């Protein structure tokens, strides 16, 4: 059981602490060593351990008497479907699909890309890979073919698993053409493409390499679980960095399983048999950890929701699901709460439902602004817990831990560090800062066992991007401060990553797309504050001399390019023409200052600025486009 002393214990004696936590899992072979350093000099957990994550999620529960309990409830307002799968049923489905993958040549260590909407088969595919010791890489269905192509070339999957379509509100999105386009763009060629046919849009399968999921299942045998090493990767999950090349976050099997189990109890106070719902997507880290792995490893019931917080069919959907499936612990993004608040500010839809089963609301993905916190706390009258984490960590690093006893909530703060994470605030020169001083949010090494051990096929980028700025510390990419009670306040990214509707995106990548337009001399894409989405990108563009294009026409072209290259989720809608960009004397674009001007945040003019007069110009241009005024009108 988790205890209030866990944090101190985890820092004072990490090996002992994480050994105890590991003992709660059914390993095939218990690790020989808890913490090691590998050949690259990176920390690794649980050397010599052997396990299988799919076994822990499924077979273990069937063997220990949980076989008839609901493992997964699929609730899909967009298809009017609710389906329940017991642990036994899910285990059997996974075993058969693992048999299908094996029949297509997938073995331990191979990679498989899963590009699917929120259907149970997506979870089945993930767990089937885990069963074989294959490494899955789920690509969020909202990404455009180009993004998928990059991931295909990097992960080199033996098989791609997809569905024939996804559903966005009432719009059916055929996936096969997107995958075909991605495969055309990619240089790597997978052996097979397995397609789950959904009746709303059947995919045309044109060769033996394009396999109909259900038809193919008829001729395969179930496959048992394959023991893997603790250090073997379970999955790769690509996330946005500061360039167009996404980072392949690796999660290993051993440390991940331990932290999934520990965190569900310690952070979320969720125990075997409880119903846990993370309203995210399996394409994100939250979906991996808290739709699939943590609830299943812990013997809970997880909800797989195919819908949106609003318009599927209305802003009462979340509350309907909580009532109907008796959800105890709910996890969503602040942006979803803001969307509900906008449509049902007085809680009229909320009043229609009995949500008395609900004990906690956890929010993450972006900072929970105090106004959203107050509104939803008043509505639910239960603890609303903002907690902070990243794809890299795979589980919370700052949280008010419900399973060890809640501390007072401080709106705007993600509370205090979670066991395994020595979180600190650091100044530019590597000096640790005290309370109420803003700086880089860093974590003293080693990181906890659930964290990524490195990047897929790129140890150098891992070292350079995360470990080299401050020796002995992990650079999170966030800025913030702590208060006198060691509560942390995460104030936003210090790099070119932005958060749009809880989706992590790279402005650097958008800049590359904008800069590729033939009329663009130079540009800056920055994330500015957005009332609903938290942030949204805008582009400031300097035209090449003599190019005559209207702002509107250029905007339409660039919006189309970004949408087609990254996807509609980028929410890139605004292009502003400027005569020049603010720069330092050495030519570095001052993106943060542009952001501050747009958001009307006070800032110091850097002494290195080339020409301070430009700041007034930028302010005027942004104002003429109504940027920033949305907030002034409140
Ligand atoms: N497949 C295809 N397209 C997708 C998609 C998917 N899985 N997800 C989003 N899109 C599209 C949308 O249809 C929309 O397209 P459009 O511009 O043609 O209308 C575009 O991407 C932008 O989507 P989104 O930012 O989601 O805006 P929205 O208006 O559709 O919905 C919210 C707004 C707030 C309801 C929605 O963003 C939401 O539910 N956010 C919560 C996200 C979340 O839980 N994140 C957790 C990550 S931990
Ligand atoms: P992702 O990797 O997609 O989970 O995005 C991680 C980033 O989201 C973090 O680096 C933060 O910038 C932001 N983030 C996530 N949770 C929070 C939170 N609770 N408060 C503030 N920022 C958050």
XYZ file of C-alpha atoms and ligand atoms in Angstrom:
705
model
C 0.000 0.000 0.000
C 1.104 3.517 -0.718
C 1.975 5.651 2.280
C 2.467 9.291 3.121
C 6.184 8.577 3.613
C 6.625 7.240 0.099
C 8.154 10.410 -1.292
C 10.965 10.661 1.257
C 11.542 6.923 1.095
C 11.719 6.986 -2.742
C 14.456 9.641 -2.700
C 16.390 8.408 0.322
C 16.471 4.801 -0.802
C 15.188 4.481 -4.347
C 16.299 0.902 -4.867
C 14.586 -0.343 -1.747
C 11.468 1.679 -2.510
C 11.097 0.465 -6.101
C 12.001 -3.097 -5.106
C 9.055 -3.115 -2.723
C 6.766 -1.752 -5.433
C 8.032 -4.335 -7.926
C 7.213 -7.124 -5.490
C 3.502 -6.453 -6.018
C 3.697 -7.706 -9.613
C 3.612 -11.274 -10.950
C 7.050 -11.425 -12.600
C 8.165 -14.593 -14.336
C 11.622 -13.828 -12.982
C 12.178 -11.156 -10.338
C 14.858 -8.574 -11.300
C 18.419 -9.292 -10.241
C 19.236 -5.630 -9.831
C 16.853 -2.748 -9.216
C 18.836 0.203 -10.593
C 21.663 -0.084 -13.101
C 23.551 2.068 -15.574
C 23.721 0.732 -19.100
C 26.513 0.913 -21.693
C 25.423 4.374 -22.789
C 25.605 5.611 -19.212
C 21.809 5.850 -18.881
C 19.931 4.676 -15.813
C 17.861 1.494 -16.243
C 15.492 -0.214 -13.821
C 14.930 -3.875 -13.011
C 17.825 -5.513 -14.820
C 17.340 -9.236 -15.323
C 13.602 -9.207 -14.617
C 11.266 -11.113 -16.900
C 7.562 -10.526 -17.344
C 4.846 -10.020 -19.927
C 2.685 -6.901 -19.774
C -0.252 -8.507 -21.582
C -0.154 -11.363 -19.078
C -0.257 -8.880 -16.210
C -3.180 -7.020 -17.820
C -5.269 -10.076 -18.646
C -4.242 -13.679 -17.920
C -3.122 -12.890 -14.392
C -6.590 -11.605 -13.526
C -8.316 -14.575 -15.141
C -6.030 -16.891 -13.148
C -6.687 -15.062 -9.888
C -10.487 -14.960 -10.057
C -11.251 -11.742 -11.893
C -12.123 -13.404 -15.210
C -15.808 -12.472 -15.153
C -15.294 -8.844 -14.095
C -15.669 -6.132 -16.737
C -12.207 -5.214 -17.938
C -13.254 -2.724 -20.582
C -16.471 -0.860 -21.339
C -16.654 0.629 -24.810
C -19.013 3.606 -24.835
C -19.439 5.190 -28.228
C -22.132 7.836 -28.563
C -21.003 8.435 -32.145
C -22.062 4.906 -33.128
C -24.711 4.410 -30.441
C -22.837 1.466 -28.999
C -22.062 0.299 -25.498
C -20.184 -2.993 -25.118
C -18.641 -4.675 -22.134
C -15.725 -7.114 -22.208
C -14.803 -9.225 -19.208
C -11.177 -9.974 -18.452
C -11.682 -13.458 -19.893
C -13.267 -12.141 -23.090
C -10.601 -9.521 -23.565
C -7.845 -12.064 -22.906
C -9.326 -14.387 -25.545
C -9.650 -11.626 -28.127
C -6.097 -10.502 -27.509
C -4.751 -14.060 -27.718
C -6.436 -14.631 -31.093
C -5.289 -11.326 -32.521
C -1.773 -12.089 -31.286
C -2.138 -15.332 -33.252
C -3.005 -13.305 -36.345
C -0.017 -11.011 -35.909
C 2.232 -14.029 -35.382
C 0.855 -15.632 -38.555
C 1.975 -12.509 -40.401
C 5.474 -12.947 -39.083
C 5.440 -10.639 -36.064
C 7.856 -11.828 -33.386
C 9.385 -10.425 -30.221
C 11.240 -7.182 -30.902
C 9.349 -6.362 -34.127
C 7.468 -3.096 -34.382
C 3.794 -2.642 -35.278
C 2.091 0.676 -36.011
C -1.497 1.055 -34.825
C -3.478 3.874 -36.445
C -6.981 3.472 -35.093
C -9.899 5.333 -33.611
C -11.190 4.649 -30.112
C -12.555 1.163 -30.698
C -11.932 -1.904 -28.496
C -9.888 -3.505 -31.270
C -7.311 -0.752 -30.835
C -6.738 -1.902 -27.252
C -6.773 -5.511 -28.419
C -4.047 -4.696 -30.951
C -1.883 -2.983 -28.329
C -2.185 -5.868 -25.892
C -1.633 -8.439 -28.645
C 1.675 -6.774 -29.498
C 2.619 -6.811 -25.824
C 1.687 -10.487 -25.686
C 4.175 -11.304 -28.433
C 6.866 -9.019 -27.063
C 6.394 -6.862 -30.173
C 6.692 -3.092 -29.812
C 3.605 -1.111 -30.710
C 3.579 2.452 -31.835
C 0.129 3.977 -31.742
C -0.295 7.005 -33.988
C -3.121 9.367 -33.087
C -5.886 9.196 -35.700
C -5.993 12.976 -36.016
C -2.503 13.134 -37.568
C -2.260 13.644 -41.331
C -0.570 11.082 -43.640
C 2.751 12.935 -43.586
C 3.014 12.503 -39.810
C 2.177 8.838 -40.168
C 4.795 8.475 -42.916
C 7.515 9.943 -40.680
C 6.617 7.467 -37.974
C 6.559 4.544 -40.426
C 10.064 5.414 -41.580
C 11.358 5.768 -38.049
C 9.648 2.752 -36.457
C 9.936 0.442 -39.504
C 6.857 -1.607 -38.605
C 6.417 -5.121 -39.892
C 2.650 -4.610 -39.842
C 0.277 -1.645 -39.759
C -3.023 -2.173 -37.981
C -5.855 0.229 -38.685
C -9.597 0.598 -39.000
C -11.460 1.527 -42.136
C -12.622 4.799 -40.609
C -12.836 7.096 -37.624
C -15.749 9.294 -36.622
C -15.425 12.968 -35.696
C -18.723 14.230 -34.312
C -21.001 13.211 -37.218
C -18.265 13.108 -39.871
C -16.941 9.745 -41.028
C -13.234 9.885 -41.863
C -12.046 7.025 -44.097
C -8.601 5.935 -42.904
C -7.492 3.715 -45.776
C -6.788 6.611 -48.178
C -4.769 8.318 -45.427
C -2.708 5.200 -44.834
C -2.234 4.592 -48.548
C -0.958 8.144 -48.892
C 1.388 7.721 -45.921
C 2.736 4.477 -47.336
C 3.349 6.177 -50.651
C 5.328 8.916 -48.935
C 7.276 6.600 -46.627
C 10.365 4.827 -47.842
C 9.929 1.891 -45.502
C 7.390 -0.716 -46.573
C 5.571 -2.824 -43.970
C 4.780 -6.419 -44.928
C 1.082 -6.278 -44.088
C -1.716 -3.848 -43.398
C -4.495 -5.317 -41.249
C -7.769 -3.393 -41.509
C -10.715 -3.543 -39.170
C -13.737 -2.967 -41.384
C -16.298 -0.642 -39.833
C -19.700 -0.513 -41.556
C -19.779 3.298 -41.815
C -17.027 3.222 -44.468
C -15.616 -0.046 -45.739
C -12.056 0.025 -47.017
C -11.184 -1.423 -50.370
C -8.550 -4.118 -49.872
C -6.529 -4.581 -52.997
C -3.861 -7.208 -52.394
C -2.941 -10.159 -50.184
C -0.919 -7.772 -48.080
C -4.083 -5.900 -47.153
C -5.802 -8.130 -44.650
C -9.377 -7.992 -43.387
C -9.118 -8.273 -39.596
C -12.244 -10.364 -39.034
C -11.856 -12.635 -42.029
C -8.251 -13.389 -41.159
C -9.122 -14.277 -37.565
C -11.135 -17.261 -38.742
C -8.024 -19.234 -39.599
C -5.670 -18.448 -36.715
C -4.944 -20.000 -33.347
C -4.676 -18.051 -30.093
C -1.113 -17.181 -29.104
C 0.229 -17.373 -25.589
C 2.276 -14.665 -23.867
C 6.002 -14.467 -24.528
C 8.296 -13.607 -21.588
C 10.301 -10.445 -22.214
C 13.076 -8.699 -20.328
C 12.247 -5.756 -18.125
C 14.392 -3.607 -20.414
C 12.668 -4.720 -23.617
C 10.550 -1.944 -25.083
C 6.795 -2.244 -24.732
C 6.015 0.662 -27.001
C 7.265 3.688 -28.874
C 5.116 6.783 -28.654
C 6.081 9.699 -30.831
C 5.734 13.151 -29.389
C 6.444 16.629 -30.676
C 9.849 18.121 -30.111
C 11.091 21.443 -31.332
C 11.708 20.299 -34.918
C 9.673 18.544 -37.597
C 11.079 15.178 -36.524
C 9.029 13.760 -33.658
C 10.739 12.059 -30.759
C 10.193 8.330 -30.299
C 9.616 7.957 -26.584
C 10.383 4.387 -25.530
C 8.663 2.731 -22.620
C 10.164 -0.457 -21.313
C 8.135 -3.360 -19.953
C 9.453 -3.641 -16.394
C 9.577 -0.129 -14.977
C 6.374 0.751 -16.763
C 4.378 -2.110 -15.256
C 5.566 -1.287 -11.741
C 4.741 2.396 -12.023
C 1.381 1.783 -13.668
C 0.287 -0.315 -10.741
C 1.786 1.922 -8.094
C 0.475 5.192 -9.536
C -3.095 4.035 -9.995
C -3.314 3.295 -6.311
C -1.066 5.979 -4.884
C -1.965 8.944 -7.086
C -5.496 8.068 -8.185
C -6.679 6.079 -5.148
C -8.061 3.481 -7.532
C -8.075 -0.145 -6.472
C -8.912 -3.521 -8.026
C -12.574 -3.622 -9.080
C -12.948 0.186 -9.251
C -14.086 1.904 -12.438
C -11.525 4.306 -13.874
C -12.093 6.543 -16.850
C -9.520 8.590 -18.699
C -11.335 10.558 -21.410
C -8.310 10.816 -23.620
C -7.278 8.968 -26.766
C -5.086 5.899 -27.046
C -2.896 7.977 -29.373
C -1.557 9.954 -26.386
C 0.444 8.973 -23.344
C -2.586 9.418 -21.083
C -4.431 6.900 -23.213
C -1.600 4.387 -23.110
C -1.134 4.633 -19.380
C -4.593 5.295 -18.000
C -7.027 3.922 -20.550
C -5.091 0.738 -21.154
C -2.182 -0.303 -18.982
C -2.684 1.028 -15.452
C -6.366 0.114 -15.023
C -5.878 -3.329 -16.542
C -2.679 -4.172 -14.671
C -4.551 -3.113 -11.533
C -7.651 -5.264 -12.160
C -9.988 -2.270 -12.597
C -12.643 -1.580 -15.180
C -11.593 0.939 -17.790
C -13.855 3.003 -20.058
C -13.018 3.433 -23.715
C -14.927 6.471 -24.930
C -15.401 7.221 -28.607
C -16.800 10.723 -28.537
C -16.173 14.286 -27.445
C -17.081 16.233 -24.326
C -19.656 18.194 -26.314
C -21.938 17.546 -29.286
C -21.850 13.751 -28.881
C -24.693 14.384 -28.349
C -24.325 17.242 -25.848
C -22.301 18.656 -22.969
C -23.891 16.147 -20.574
C -22.122 13.132 -22.133
C -19.373 12.945 -19.521
C -21.880 12.985 -16.669
C -24.094 10.401 -18.397
C -21.160 8.018 -18.687
C -20.099 8.547 -15.085
C -23.627 7.731 -13.921
C -24.174 4.794 -16.243
C -20.889 3.010 -15.583
C -20.454 4.145 -11.978
C -17.091 5.750 -12.571
C -15.073 6.354 -9.411
C -12.083 8.214 -10.823
C -12.228 10.463 -13.858
C -9.370 12.012 -15.782
C -9.695 14.614 -18.509
C -8.036 17.721 -19.916
C -8.966 21.236 -18.711
C -9.831 22.080 -22.307
C -12.635 19.512 -22.232
C -14.011 21.095 -19.061
C -13.839 24.523 -20.694
C -15.767 23.176 -23.693
C -18.479 21.838 -21.366
C -18.529 25.055 -19.351
C -19.079 27.058 -22.530
C -22.128 25.001 -23.504
C -23.593 24.269 -20.084
C -22.295 27.040 -17.880
C -25.156 26.705 -15.422
C -24.870 22.950 -15.183
C -28.412 22.270 -16.422
C -27.337 19.145 -18.293
C -25.182 18.123 -15.359
C -28.230 18.165 -13.045
C -29.865 15.415 -15.071
C -27.367 12.840 -13.869
C -26.468 11.138 -10.623
C -22.685 11.262 -10.427
C -22.469 10.186 -6.803
C -20.097 7.323 -7.709
C -17.444 9.896 -8.640
C -14.801 10.529 -5.994
C -12.134 12.450 -7.895
C -11.605 14.471 -11.030
C -7.999 14.564 -12.245
C -6.962 17.034 -14.915
C -3.726 17.249 -16.908
C -2.309 17.887 -20.326
C -2.088 21.636 -19.737
C -2.263 23.943 -16.756
C -5.688 23.994 -15.145
C -6.451 27.698 -14.947
C -8.056 28.769 -11.675
C -11.353 29.813 -13.376
C -11.853 26.332 -14.822
C -10.841 24.793 -11.524
C -13.369 26.880 -9.565
C -16.205 26.193 -11.989
C -15.794 22.443 -12.068
C -15.100 22.172 -8.325
C -18.334 24.037 -7.601
C -20.201 21.798 -9.987
C -18.900 18.438 -8.806
C -18.151 19.189 -5.163
C -15.388 16.593 -5.086
C -11.604 17.041 -5.143
C -10.417 18.369 -8.501
C -6.755 17.511 -8.857
C -4.444 19.163 -11.336
C -1.413 16.978 -11.914
C 1.539 17.365 -14.197
C 3.239 14.947 -16.474
C 4.616 14.407 -19.952
C 4.715 11.727 -22.609
C 8.308 11.200 -21.478
C 7.301 10.316 -17.914
C 4.191 8.295 -18.788
C 2.759 8.992 -15.333
C 2.452 11.994 -13.039
C 5.555 13.735 -11.716
C 3.643 16.297 -9.666
C 0.324 15.432 -8.067
C -1.794 15.713 -5.000
C -1.758 12.010 -4.242
C -5.261 10.836 -3.417
C -4.093 7.339 -2.482
C -1.855 8.520 0.348
C -4.148 11.263 1.637
C -4.952 14.529 -0.066
C -3.177 17.710 0.898
C -4.969 21.045 0.575
C -5.571 21.979 -3.063
C -3.980 25.193 -4.345
C -5.674 26.319 -7.565
C -3.150 26.846 -10.359
C -0.637 24.409 -8.847
C -0.094 20.747 -9.757
C 0.925 20.205 -6.120
C 4.028 18.443 -4.945
C 6.452 15.882 -6.417
C 5.440 12.258 -6.777
C 7.725 9.469 -5.465
C 10.644 8.920 -7.807
C 10.836 12.548 -8.949
C 13.175 15.002 -7.287
C 11.682 18.054 -9.007
C 13.644 21.316 -8.751
C 13.628 24.808 -10.225
C 16.882 25.864 -11.823
C 18.306 29.151 -13.086
C 20.021 29.708 -16.414
C 23.456 28.973 -14.949
C 22.506 25.734 -13.267
C 21.876 27.193 -9.826
C 18.986 25.676 -7.856
C 16.394 28.341 -7.128
C 14.439 28.750 -3.931
C 10.733 29.325 -3.441
C 8.871 31.846 -5.608
C 11.636 32.199 -8.182
C 10.749 31.218 -11.717
C 13.105 29.042 -13.725
C 13.523 25.776 -15.580
C 11.658 22.809 -14.148
C 14.250 20.040 -13.896
C 14.436 16.629 -12.268
C 17.465 15.216 -10.560
C 18.582 11.914 -12.067
C 17.757 9.083 -11.908
C 14.212 9.438 -13.159
C 11.599 7.048 -11.796
C 11.207 3.595 -13.376
C 8.141 4.478 -15.505
C 10.037 7.203 -17.344
C 11.480 6.756 -20.816
C 14.977 5.273 -20.693
C 15.981 6.857 -24.033
C 14.637 7.729 -27.488
C 14.010 5.114 -30.144
C 17.234 4.636 -32.092
C 18.514 8.015 -30.962
C 20.563 7.984 -27.767
C 22.314 11.150 -28.871
C 19.120 13.170 -29.194
C 18.077 11.871 -25.783
C 21.350 12.987 -24.258
C 21.455 16.305 -26.071
C 17.808 17.237 -25.730
C 17.200 16.222 -22.146
C 20.412 15.620 -20.206
C 23.076 17.989 -21.449
C 21.857 21.438 -20.414
C 22.264 20.777 -16.702
C 24.582 17.945 -15.700
C 22.834 15.332 -13.571
C 19.363 16.728 -14.262
C 16.586 15.999 -16.731
C 15.340 19.075 -18.562
C 11.557 18.883 -18.731
C 11.099 21.736 -21.216
C 8.700 23.465 -18.820
C 9.190 26.616 -16.806
C 7.669 27.350 -13.425
C 8.245 27.946 -9.741
C 7.519 26.433 -6.362
C 6.057 28.130 -3.315
C 7.052 27.974 0.332
C 5.142 24.706 0.798
C 6.957 23.043 -2.130
C 3.838 23.243 -4.317
C 4.879 23.650 -7.940
C 3.320 25.922 -10.528
C 4.006 24.911 -14.134
C 3.802 28.063 -16.202
C 4.334 26.717 -19.726
C 6.982 25.475 -22.104
C 10.349 27.172 -22.412
C 10.868 25.706 -25.880
C 8.921 25.699 -29.153
C 6.392 23.112 -28.040
C 2.777 24.241 -27.601
C -0.338 22.682 -26.190
C -3.498 23.025 -28.274
C -6.579 21.423 -26.723
C -4.267 19.228 -24.650
C -2.474 18.143 -27.846
C 1.273 18.647 -27.859
C 2.507 20.216 -31.083
C 5.702 21.730 -32.399
C 5.676 25.324 -33.632
C 9.082 24.557 -35.130
C 7.445 22.017 -37.401
C 4.747 24.514 -38.405
C 7.459 27.074 -39.107
C 9.180 24.634 -41.441
C 5.905 24.265 -43.393
C 5.246 28.018 -43.520
C 8.828 28.792 -44.517
C 8.577 26.331 -47.404
C 6.013 28.579 -49.143
C 7.721 30.360 -52.027
C 6.553 33.864 -51.045
C 7.765 33.632 -47.459
C 11.066 35.331 -46.665
C 10.982 34.482 -42.983
C 8.456 33.611 -40.339
C 7.810 32.857 -36.702
C 5.070 30.562 -35.430
C 4.165 31.048 -31.781
C 1.519 29.635 -29.481
C -0.768 32.322 -28.108
C -3.363 32.028 -25.369
C -6.744 30.683 -26.458
C -9.779 30.665 -24.224
C -10.979 27.200 -25.116
C -7.884 25.407 -26.336
C -5.329 26.812 -23.891
C -3.081 27.787 -26.788
C -3.321 28.117 -30.551
C -0.621 28.773 -33.123
C -0.316 31.953 -35.180
C 2.253 32.747 -37.867
C 3.985 36.065 -38.367
C 5.256 36.224 -41.921
C 7.652 38.540 -43.731
C 7.079 38.363 -47.489
C 9.911 38.179 -49.979
C 10.495 41.499 -51.744
C 8.255 42.041 -54.736
C 5.832 39.222 -53.862
C 2.288 40.323 -54.226
C -0.170 38.126 -52.424
C -2.980 39.187 -50.160
C -2.784 38.191 -46.526
C -6.061 36.294 -46.894
C -4.824 34.253 -49.856
C -1.552 33.439 -48.146
C -3.393 32.487 -44.978
C -5.661 30.119 -46.918
C -2.631 28.487 -48.578
C -0.700 28.091 -45.354
C -3.689 26.823 -43.376
C -4.186 24.172 -46.047
C -0.498 23.182 -45.981
C -0.333 22.842 -42.207
C -3.623 20.943 -42.101
C -2.496 18.561 -44.812
C 0.945 18.040 -43.337
C 0.303 17.826 -39.606
C -3.475 17.490 -39.384
C -6.568 19.471 -38.423
C -5.652 19.138 -34.743
C -2.938 21.753 -35.223
C -5.712 24.354 -35.230
C -3.509 26.620 -37.334
C -5.829 29.356 -38.607
C -4.107 32.741 -38.447
C -1.387 34.357 -40.523
C -0.269 37.918 -39.910
C 1.980 39.882 -42.264
C 4.756 41.928 -40.684
C 7.567 43.977 -42.179
C 10.205 42.369 -39.966
C 10.526 40.108 -36.968
C 11.957 41.028 -33.576
C 15.459 39.614 -33.344
C 18.563 39.741 -31.256
C 21.642 41.351 -32.756
C 22.913 37.872 -33.564
C 19.732 37.166 -35.566
C 17.780 34.956 -33.164
C 14.017 35.502 -33.467
C 12.514 36.567 -30.132
C 9.523 34.226 -30.209
C 8.817 34.445 -26.518
C 8.479 38.189 -26.755
C 6.033 37.900 -29.651
C 4.011 35.525 -27.467
C 4.139 37.921 -24.548
C 2.980 40.804 -26.714
C 0.087 38.731 -28.095
C -0.951 37.587 -24.619
C -0.401 41.011 -23.094
C 2.038 39.632 -20.545
C 4.617 42.083 -19.154
C 8.207 41.338 -20.167
C 11.694 42.806 -19.975
C 13.115 44.013 -23.261
C 16.329 42.016 -23.712
C 19.484 44.090 -23.938
C 20.474 42.033 -26.978
C 17.486 43.156 -29.067
C 18.418 44.555 -32.445
C 15.809 47.320 -32.594
C 13.323 47.793 -29.753
C 11.063 49.960 -31.951
C 9.882 46.858 -33.725
C 7.988 45.721 -30.629
C 5.502 48.568 -31.018
C 5.017 47.638 -34.677
C 4.281 44.024 -33.770
C 1.868 45.092 -31.062
C -0.067 47.280 -33.509
C -0.250 44.566 -36.160
C -1.460 41.934 -33.693
C -4.050 44.319 -32.315
C -5.322 45.073 -35.794
C -5.999 41.334 -36.135
C -7.899 41.257 -32.841
C -5.209 39.019 -31.363
C -5.245 39.143 -27.594
C -8.479 41.160 -27.513
C -10.591 38.084 -26.762
C -9.377 38.297 -23.175
C -9.676 42.058 -22.870
C -13.385 41.809 -23.595
C -14.064 39.778 -20.417
N -9.277 12.248 -36.173
C -9.469 13.141 -37.157
N -9.624 14.468 -36.941
C -9.565 14.885 -35.671
C -9.349 14.017 -34.585
C -9.201 12.635 -34.880
N -8.993 11.743 -33.929
N -9.346 14.737 -33.451
C -9.572 16.016 -33.807
N -9.704 16.098 -35.143
C -9.999 17.282 -35.932
C -11.347 17.865 -35.560
O -12.394 17.221 -36.256
C -11.205 19.307 -35.979
O -11.339 19.358 -37.381
P -11.984 20.626 -38.114
O -10.978 21.732 -37.991
O -12.152 20.153 -39.515
O -13.273 20.909 -37.427
C -9.752 19.613 -35.666
O -9.091 18.332 -35.617
C -9.526 20.321 -34.358
O -9.991 19.467 -33.350
P -10.139 19.877 -31.841
O -9.000 20.726 -31.432
O -10.361 18.633 -31.074
O -11.373 20.839 -31.821
P -12.901 20.512 -31.780
O -13.595 21.799 -31.958
O -13.218 19.394 -32.688
O -13.146 20.021 -30.254
C -12.717 20.003 -27.876
C -12.790 20.842 -29.156
C -12.251 20.870 -26.728
C -14.079 19.411 -27.597
C -11.727 18.854 -28.115
O -10.492 19.388 -28.517
C -11.477 17.981 -26.929
O -12.236 17.096 -26.614
N -10.329 18.177 -26.283
C -9.890 17.339 -25.220
C -8.664 16.673 -25.712
C -8.122 15.729 -24.698
O -8.815 15.107 -23.959
N -6.837 15.638 -24.687
C -6.233 14.836 -23.715
C -4.869 14.598 -24.115
S -4.140 14.045 -22.647
P 2.401 15.643 -23.305
O 3.749 15.090 -23.520
O 1.572 15.675 -24.537
O 1.702 14.985 -22.159
O 2.597 17.159 -22.917
C 3.403 17.471 -21.823
C 3.377 18.934 -21.575
O 2.039 19.353 -21.282
C 4.179 19.328 -20.366
O 5.546 19.477 -20.659
C 3.516 20.627 -19.963
O 3.982 21.688 -20.740
C 2.064 20.367 -20.284
N 1.325 19.888 -19.109
C 0.871 18.663 -18.877
N 0.198 18.612 -17.714
C 0.231 19.859 -17.197
C -0.272 20.470 -15.991
N -0.983 19.782 -15.126
N 0.005 21.759 -15.784
C 0.724 22.486 -16.677
N 1.213 21.975 -17.825
C 0.969 20.672 -18.089
